[in-house]
XYZ file of N, CA and C in Angstrom:
441
model
N 15.446 84.613 73.392
C 15.672 83.342 72.827
C 14.949 83.118 71.573
N 13.914 83.761 71.389
C 13.216 83.617 70.176
C 14.108 84.072 69.145
N 14.877 85.147 69.337
C 15.724 85.621 68.284
C 16.898 84.710 68.042
N 17.310 84.095 69.049
C 18.402 83.168 68.831
C 17.942 81.985 68.041
N 16.782 81.579 68.193
C 16.226 80.417 67.387
C 16.225 80.757 65.933
N 15.808 82.049 65.636
C 15.622 82.373 64.218
C 16.999 82.604 63.538
N 17.992 82.852 64.338
C 19.331 83.166 63.827
C 20.198 81.873 63.757
N 19.609 80.915 64.101
C 20.372 79.711 64.083
C 20.850 79.396 62.645
N 21.999 78.937 62.502
C 22.456 78.681 61.188
C 21.691 77.389 60.708
N 21.479 77.225 59.386
C 20.676 76.155 58.830
C 21.750 74.976 58.675
N 21.375 73.888 59.142
C 22.336 72.675 59.173
C 22.582 72.400 57.722
N 23.757 71.807 57.377
C 24.287 71.516 56.084
C 23.419 70.290 55.492
N 23.033 69.484 56.328
C 22.307 68.310 55.909
C 20.942 68.817 55.452
N 20.317 69.854 55.818
C 19.030 70.326 55.318
C 19.242 70.916 53.916
N 20.332 71.555 53.584
C 20.554 72.180 52.323
C 21.024 71.107 51.371
N 21.617 70.091 51.670
C 22.130 69.121 50.830
C 21.057 68.232 50.169
N 19.924 67.983 50.894
C 18.851 67.136 50.170
C 18.227 67.869 48.923
N 18.180 69.137 48.956
C 17.676 69.908 47.735
C 18.678 69.756 46.644
N 19.926 69.970 46.970
C 20.858 69.752 45.814
C 21.061 68.388 45.412
N 20.775 67.434 46.346
C 20.760 66.042 45.898
C 19.563 65.708 45.095
N 18.452 66.306 45.339
C 17.217 66.125 44.509
C 17.619 66.722 43.160
N 18.232 67.766 42.916
C 18.486 68.283 41.611
C 19.499 67.442 40.879
N 20.383 66.937 41.581
C 21.269 65.980 41.009
C 20.565 64.697 40.568
N 19.656 64.238 41.379
C 18.927 63.019 41.093
C 17.920 63.259 39.974
N 17.426 64.467 39.895
C 16.387 64.669 38.843
C 16.985 64.612 37.501
N 18.239 65.105 37.324
C 18.884 64.971 36.042
C 19.021 63.532 35.549
N 19.601 62.675 36.487
C 19.812 61.337 36.026
C 18.407 60.615 35.894
N 17.531 60.969 36.766
C 16.174 60.322 36.608
C 15.414 60.641 35.223
N 15.577 61.890 34.851
C 14.912 62.185 33.593
C 15.524 61.554 32.372
N 16.990 61.403 32.488
C 17.682 60.647 31.383
C 17.272 59.175 31.423
N 17.113 58.669 32.650
C 16.731 57.255 32.953
C 15.333 57.097 32.382
N 14.395 57.993 32.622
C 12.979 57.909 32.089
C 13.009 57.905 30.710
N 13.885 58.830 30.029
C 14.005 58.848 28.610
C 14.522 57.541 28.000
N 15.516 57.058 28.654
C 16.028 55.702 28.261
C 14.940 54.568 28.286
N 14.231 54.528 29.441
C 13.138 53.514 29.646
C 12.027 53.711 28.653
N 11.714 55.005 28.329
C 10.628 55.357 27.277
C 11.084 54.773 25.944
N 12.421 55.128 25.567
C 12.914 54.605 24.278
C 12.901 53.100 24.307
N 13.368 52.467 25.337
C 13.346 51.032 25.379
C 12.008 50.466 25.248
N 11.074 51.103 26.046
C 9.711 50.578 25.944
C 9.240 50.693 24.547
N 9.440 51.801 23.896
C 9.009 51.958 22.572
C 9.651 50.889 21.576
N 10.932 50.660 21.772
C 11.606 49.638 20.987
C 10.960 48.283 21.145
N 10.635 48.081 22.426
C 10.039 46.683 22.735
C 8.584 46.596 22.100
N 7.876 47.725 22.225
C 6.478 47.774 21.639
C 6.578 47.537 20.100
N 7.554 48.241 19.417
C 7.754 48.052 17.999
C 8.172 46.596 17.734
N 9.006 46.011 18.528
C 9.390 44.622 18.359
C 8.222 43.714 18.536
N 7.407 43.913 19.531
C 6.219 43.080 19.787
C 5.238 43.232 18.616
N 5.089 44.495 18.089
C 4.239 44.724 16.949
C 4.714 44.013 15.749
N 6.072 44.034 15.515
C 6.559 43.299 14.373
C 6.399 41.823 14.584
N 6.655 41.290 15.734
C 6.338 39.881 15.981
C 4.962 39.448 15.722
N 3.965 40.292 16.168
C 2.643 40.025 15.921
C 2.346 39.965 14.428
N 2.928 40.981 13.757
C 2.689 40.966 12.284
C 3.235 39.748 11.587
N 4.533 39.364 12.033
C 5.190 38.127 11.485
C 4.276 36.927 11.793
N 3.791 36.796 13.078
C 2.908 35.686 13.441
C 1.660 35.629 12.648
N 1.061 36.779 12.440
C -0.151 36.791 11.533
C 0.150 36.386 10.090
N 1.290 36.743 9.618
C 1.737 36.394 8.299
C 1.934 34.886 8.261
N 2.703 34.323 9.259
C 2.927 32.921 9.279
C 1.669 32.155 9.366
N 0.674 32.616 10.215
C -0.587 31.936 10.340
C -1.403 31.986 8.980
N -1.319 33.052 8.346
C -1.973 33.205 7.007
C -1.409 32.181 5.997
N -0.102 32.164 5.965
C 0.603 31.235 5.098
C 0.290 29.803 5.515
N 0.325 29.558 6.799
C 0.091 28.173 7.214
C -1.226 27.781 7.041
N -2.332 28.752 7.214
C -3.628 28.362 6.830
C -3.811 28.012 5.326
N -3.057 28.809 4.567
C -3.099 28.522 3.111
C -2.524 27.219 2.772
N -1.427 26.827 3.346
C -0.830 25.592 3.168
C -1.824 24.349 3.648
N -2.291 24.644 4.777
C -3.259 23.644 5.320
C -4.451 23.384 4.402
N -5.015 24.489 3.819
C -6.141 24.329 2.870
C -5.646 23.647 1.631
N -4.451 23.981 1.090
C -3.950 23.265 -0.068
C -3.813 21.800 0.224
N -3.209 21.438 1.394
C -2.995 19.971 1.734
C -4.320 19.248 1.862
N -5.351 20.068 2.599
C -6.637 19.333 2.731
C -7.255 19.070 1.343
N -7.189 20.065 0.479
C -7.711 19.935 -0.911
C -7.044 18.779 -1.527
N -5.720 18.670 -1.431
C -4.946 17.536 -2.107
C -5.440 16.188 -1.426
N -5.516 16.160 -0.153
C -5.931 14.990 0.566
C -7.399 14.588 0.098
N -8.214 15.564 -0.056
C -9.593 15.271 -0.466
C -9.653 14.697 -1.845
N -8.842 15.320 -2.757
C -8.771 14.767 -4.109
C -8.089 13.361 -4.053
N -7.149 13.106 -3.340
C -6.438 11.831 -3.229
C -7.529 10.796 -2.596
N -8.297 11.181 -1.654
C -9.259 10.256 -1.050
C -10.347 9.939 -2.057
N -10.828 10.973 -2.871
C -11.875 10.722 -3.874
C -11.222 9.702 -4.915
N -10.004 10.064 -5.278
C -9.349 9.191 -6.409
C -9.221 7.694 -5.866
N -8.830 7.671 -4.639
C -8.570 6.330 -4.051
C -9.930 5.528 -3.953
N -11.032 6.222 -3.513
C -12.383 5.657 -3.408
C -12.744 5.226 -4.850
N -12.534 5.975 -5.840
C -12.884 5.533 -7.167
C -12.183 4.270 -7.624
N -10.805 4.288 -7.307
C -10.020 3.099 -7.625
C -10.481 1.861 -6.832
N -10.842 2.050 -5.580
C -11.341 0.871 -4.754
C -12.648 0.404 -5.365
N -13.426 1.230 -5.726
C -14.770 0.908 -6.282
C -14.537 0.071 -7.617
N -13.594 0.631 -8.450
C -13.234 -0.192 -9.620
C -12.699 -1.510 -9.351
N -11.804 -1.533 -8.365
C -11.172 -2.920 -7.960
C -12.357 -3.800 -7.390
N -13.303 -3.256 -6.621
C -14.324 -4.075 -6.185
C -15.211 -4.601 -7.322
N -15.511 -3.715 -8.294
C -16.176 -4.068 -9.437
C -15.470 -5.141 -10.229
N -14.215 -4.930 -10.398
C -13.432 -5.946 -11.239
C -13.330 -7.259 -10.450
N -13.205 -7.215 -9.111
C -13.166 -8.422 -8.414
C -14.543 -9.158 -8.457
N -15.576 -8.455 -8.415
C -16.882 -9.009 -8.514
C -17.041 -9.658 -9.824
N -16.652 -8.890 -10.904
C -16.820 -9.614 -12.300
C -15.820 -10.747 -12.353
N -14.643 -10.684 -11.784
C -13.761 -11.931 -11.748
C -14.452 -13.106 -11.023
N -15.091 -12.654 -9.842
C -15.776 -13.816 -9.054
C -16.770 -14.438 -9.855
N -17.624 -13.567 -10.550
C -18.729 -14.022 -11.285
C -18.184 -14.909 -12.418
N -17.111 -14.471 -13.012
C -16.589 -15.262 -14.211
C -15.971 -16.568 -13.746
N -15.357 -16.576 -12.541
C -14.818 -17.768 -12.159
C -15.905 -18.744 -11.657
N -16.958 -18.232 -11.035
C -18.092 -19.023 -10.681
C -18.808 -19.707 -11.970
N -18.862 -18.898 -13.029
C -19.443 -19.317 -14.211
C -18.534 -20.343 -14.851
N -17.258 -20.181 -14.873
C -16.330 -21.125 -15.421
C -16.467 -22.416 -14.551
N -16.474 -22.262 -13.234
C -16.549 -23.485 -12.324
C -17.826 -24.312 -12.767
N -18.986 -23.509 -12.810
C -20.258 -24.138 -13.253
C -20.101 -24.894 -14.541
N -19.484 -24.234 -15.529
C -19.243 -24.761 -16.880
C -18.406 -26.075 -16.851
N -17.337 -26.011 -16.025
C -16.427 -27.125 -15.917
C -17.292 -28.277 -15.171
N -18.002 -27.930 -14.197
C -18.744 -28.985 -13.428
C -19.833 -29.589 -14.409
N -20.448 -28.731 -15.125
C -21.448 -29.204 -16.078
C -20.824 -30.083 -17.190
N -19.640 -29.692 -17.630
C -18.938 -30.380 -18.728
C -18.503 -31.743 -18.084
N -17.956 -31.731 -16.858
C -17.568 -33.011 -16.268
C -18.793 -33.953 -16.108
N -19.926 -33.335 -15.687
C -21.182 -34.116 -15.533
C -21.572 -34.730 -16.837
N -21.468 -33.799 -17.903
C -21.981 -34.292 -19.149
C -20.994 -35.385 -19.714
N -19.768 -35.172 -19.425
C -18.773 -36.161 -19.925
C -19.024 -37.446 -19.055
N -19.341 -37.416 -17.828
C -19.663 -38.481 -17.058
C -20.852 -39.127 -17.481
N -21.898 -38.439 -17.817
C -23.160 -39.027 -18.337
C -22.959 -39.490 -19.706
N -22.196 -38.770 -20.529
C -21.999 -39.219 -21.908
C -21.202 -40.598 -21.876
N -20.192 -40.567 -21.037
C -19.473 -41.790 -20.903
C -20.485 -42.929 -20.462
N -21.234 -42.680 -19.454
C -22.188 -43.703 -19.001
C -23.192 -44.013 -20.045
N -23.723 -42.949 -20.708
C -24.653 -43.181 -21.744
C -23.955 -43.878 -22.990
N -22.731 -43.537 -23.310
C -22.010 -44.215 -24.364
C -21.869 -45.674 -23.945
N -21.424 -45.901 -22.722
C -21.334 -47.272 -22.290
C -22.710 -48.066 -22.336
N -23.736 -47.374 -21.953
C -25.039 -48.007 -21.969
C -25.439 -48.249 -23.510
N -25.170 -47.263 -24.327
C -25.463 -47.470 -25.746
C -24.747 -48.598 -26.341
N -23.445 -48.608 -25.929
C -22.542 -49.690 -26.403
C -23.066 -51.109 -25.879
N -23.436 -50.981 -24.624
C -23.977 -52.211 -24.061
C -25.317 -52.683 -24.793
N -26.092 -51.680 -25.047
C -27.283 -51.949 -25.742
C -27.076 -52.479 -27.169
N -26.144 -51.755 -27.804
C -25.737 -52.164 -29.150
C -25.157 -53.546 -29.156
N -24.448 -53.973 -28.139
C -23.908 -55.254 -28.037
C -25.001 -56.355 -27.735
N -25.933 -56.013 -26.965
C -26.944 -56.950 -26.608
C -27.810 -57.330 -27.767
N -28.317 -56.462 -28.615
C -29.157 -56.889 -29.782
C -28.234 -57.695 -30.636
N -26.965 -57.236 -30.806
C -26.160 -57.931 -31.745
C -26.010 -59.456 -31.253
N -25.894 -59.534 -29.953
C -25.725 -60.917 -29.449
C -26.960 -61.661 -29.573
N -28.110 -61.072 -29.395
C -29.407 -61.702 -29.489
C -29.527 -62.206 -30.875
N -29.137 -61.337 -31.836
C -29.315 -61.714 -33.263
C -28.466 -62.920 -33.556
N -27.177 -62.868 -33.025
C -26.262 -63.953 -33.254
C -26.825 -65.172 -32.682
N -27.349 -65.112 -31.428
C -27.930 -66.198 -30.719
C -29.107 -66.751 -31.543
N -29.959 -65.845 -31.948
C -31.116 -66.205 -32.663
C -30.705 -67.042 -34.058
N -29.587 -66.520 -34.590
C -29.317 -67.191 -35.931
C -28.608 -68.554 -35.569
N -27.986 -68.678 -34.503
C -27.381 -69.974 -34.115
C -28.381 -70.906 -33.707
N -29.607 -70.560 -33.125
C -30.528 -71.502 -32.699
C -31.422 -71.902 -33.976
N -31.912 -73.061 -33.942
C -32.933 -73.407 -35.011
C -34.162 -72.744 -34.803
N -34.794 -72.436 -35.833
C -36.108 -71.685 -35.851
C -37.211 -72.661 -35.453
N -37.931 -72.223 -34.630
C -39.066 -73.006 -34.127
C -40.319 -72.746 -35.012
N -40.758 -73.664 -35.780
C -42.001 -73.401 -36.489
C -43.236 -73.730 -35.959
N -43.228 -73.824 -34.558
C -44.457 -74.069 -33.811
C -44.739 -75.553 -33.717
N -43.870 -76.471 -34.157
C -44.159 -77.941 -33.979
C -43.249 -78.389 -32.863
N -43.795 -79.418 -32.284
C -42.949 -80.048 -31.253
C -41.930 -80.924 -31.975
N -40.768 -80.988 -31.611
C -39.807 -81.763 -32.311
C -39.791 -83.181 -31.664
N -40.519 -83.467 -30.626
C -40.555 -84.791 -30.049
C -41.359 -85.714 -30.804
N -42.104 -85.470 -31.656
C -42.988 -86.392 -32.290
C -42.087 -87.245 -33.169
């Protein structure tokens, strides 16, 4: 029986996995080669995208710096203009206050001058009236007129 076991024919299914493996090895190696190439292409594409991104970041950083500088200059210029306007408004305010005081003083002086002119005219009129009255009245020579 031992001889009969060793002489048994090899089943076909046992021989076929080896041949199937050889057939599978050929497509697997080509598949691995395709995957490797695809992987390399993807890595190259990723590297290219990284390079593009760095370039864009560099350009963007440059533009941001330029815009910040421009904004800073505009801010400084605007601050200077605001200070000039404040100064001009302060001068205008001072000038208007001075003019208002001058007008007020002029009006007071005119009011006082009118009043003082009226007073002077009144004083001028009174002595004139007194003189006229004195001339109309007989002079008293110190004697009583009843005698």
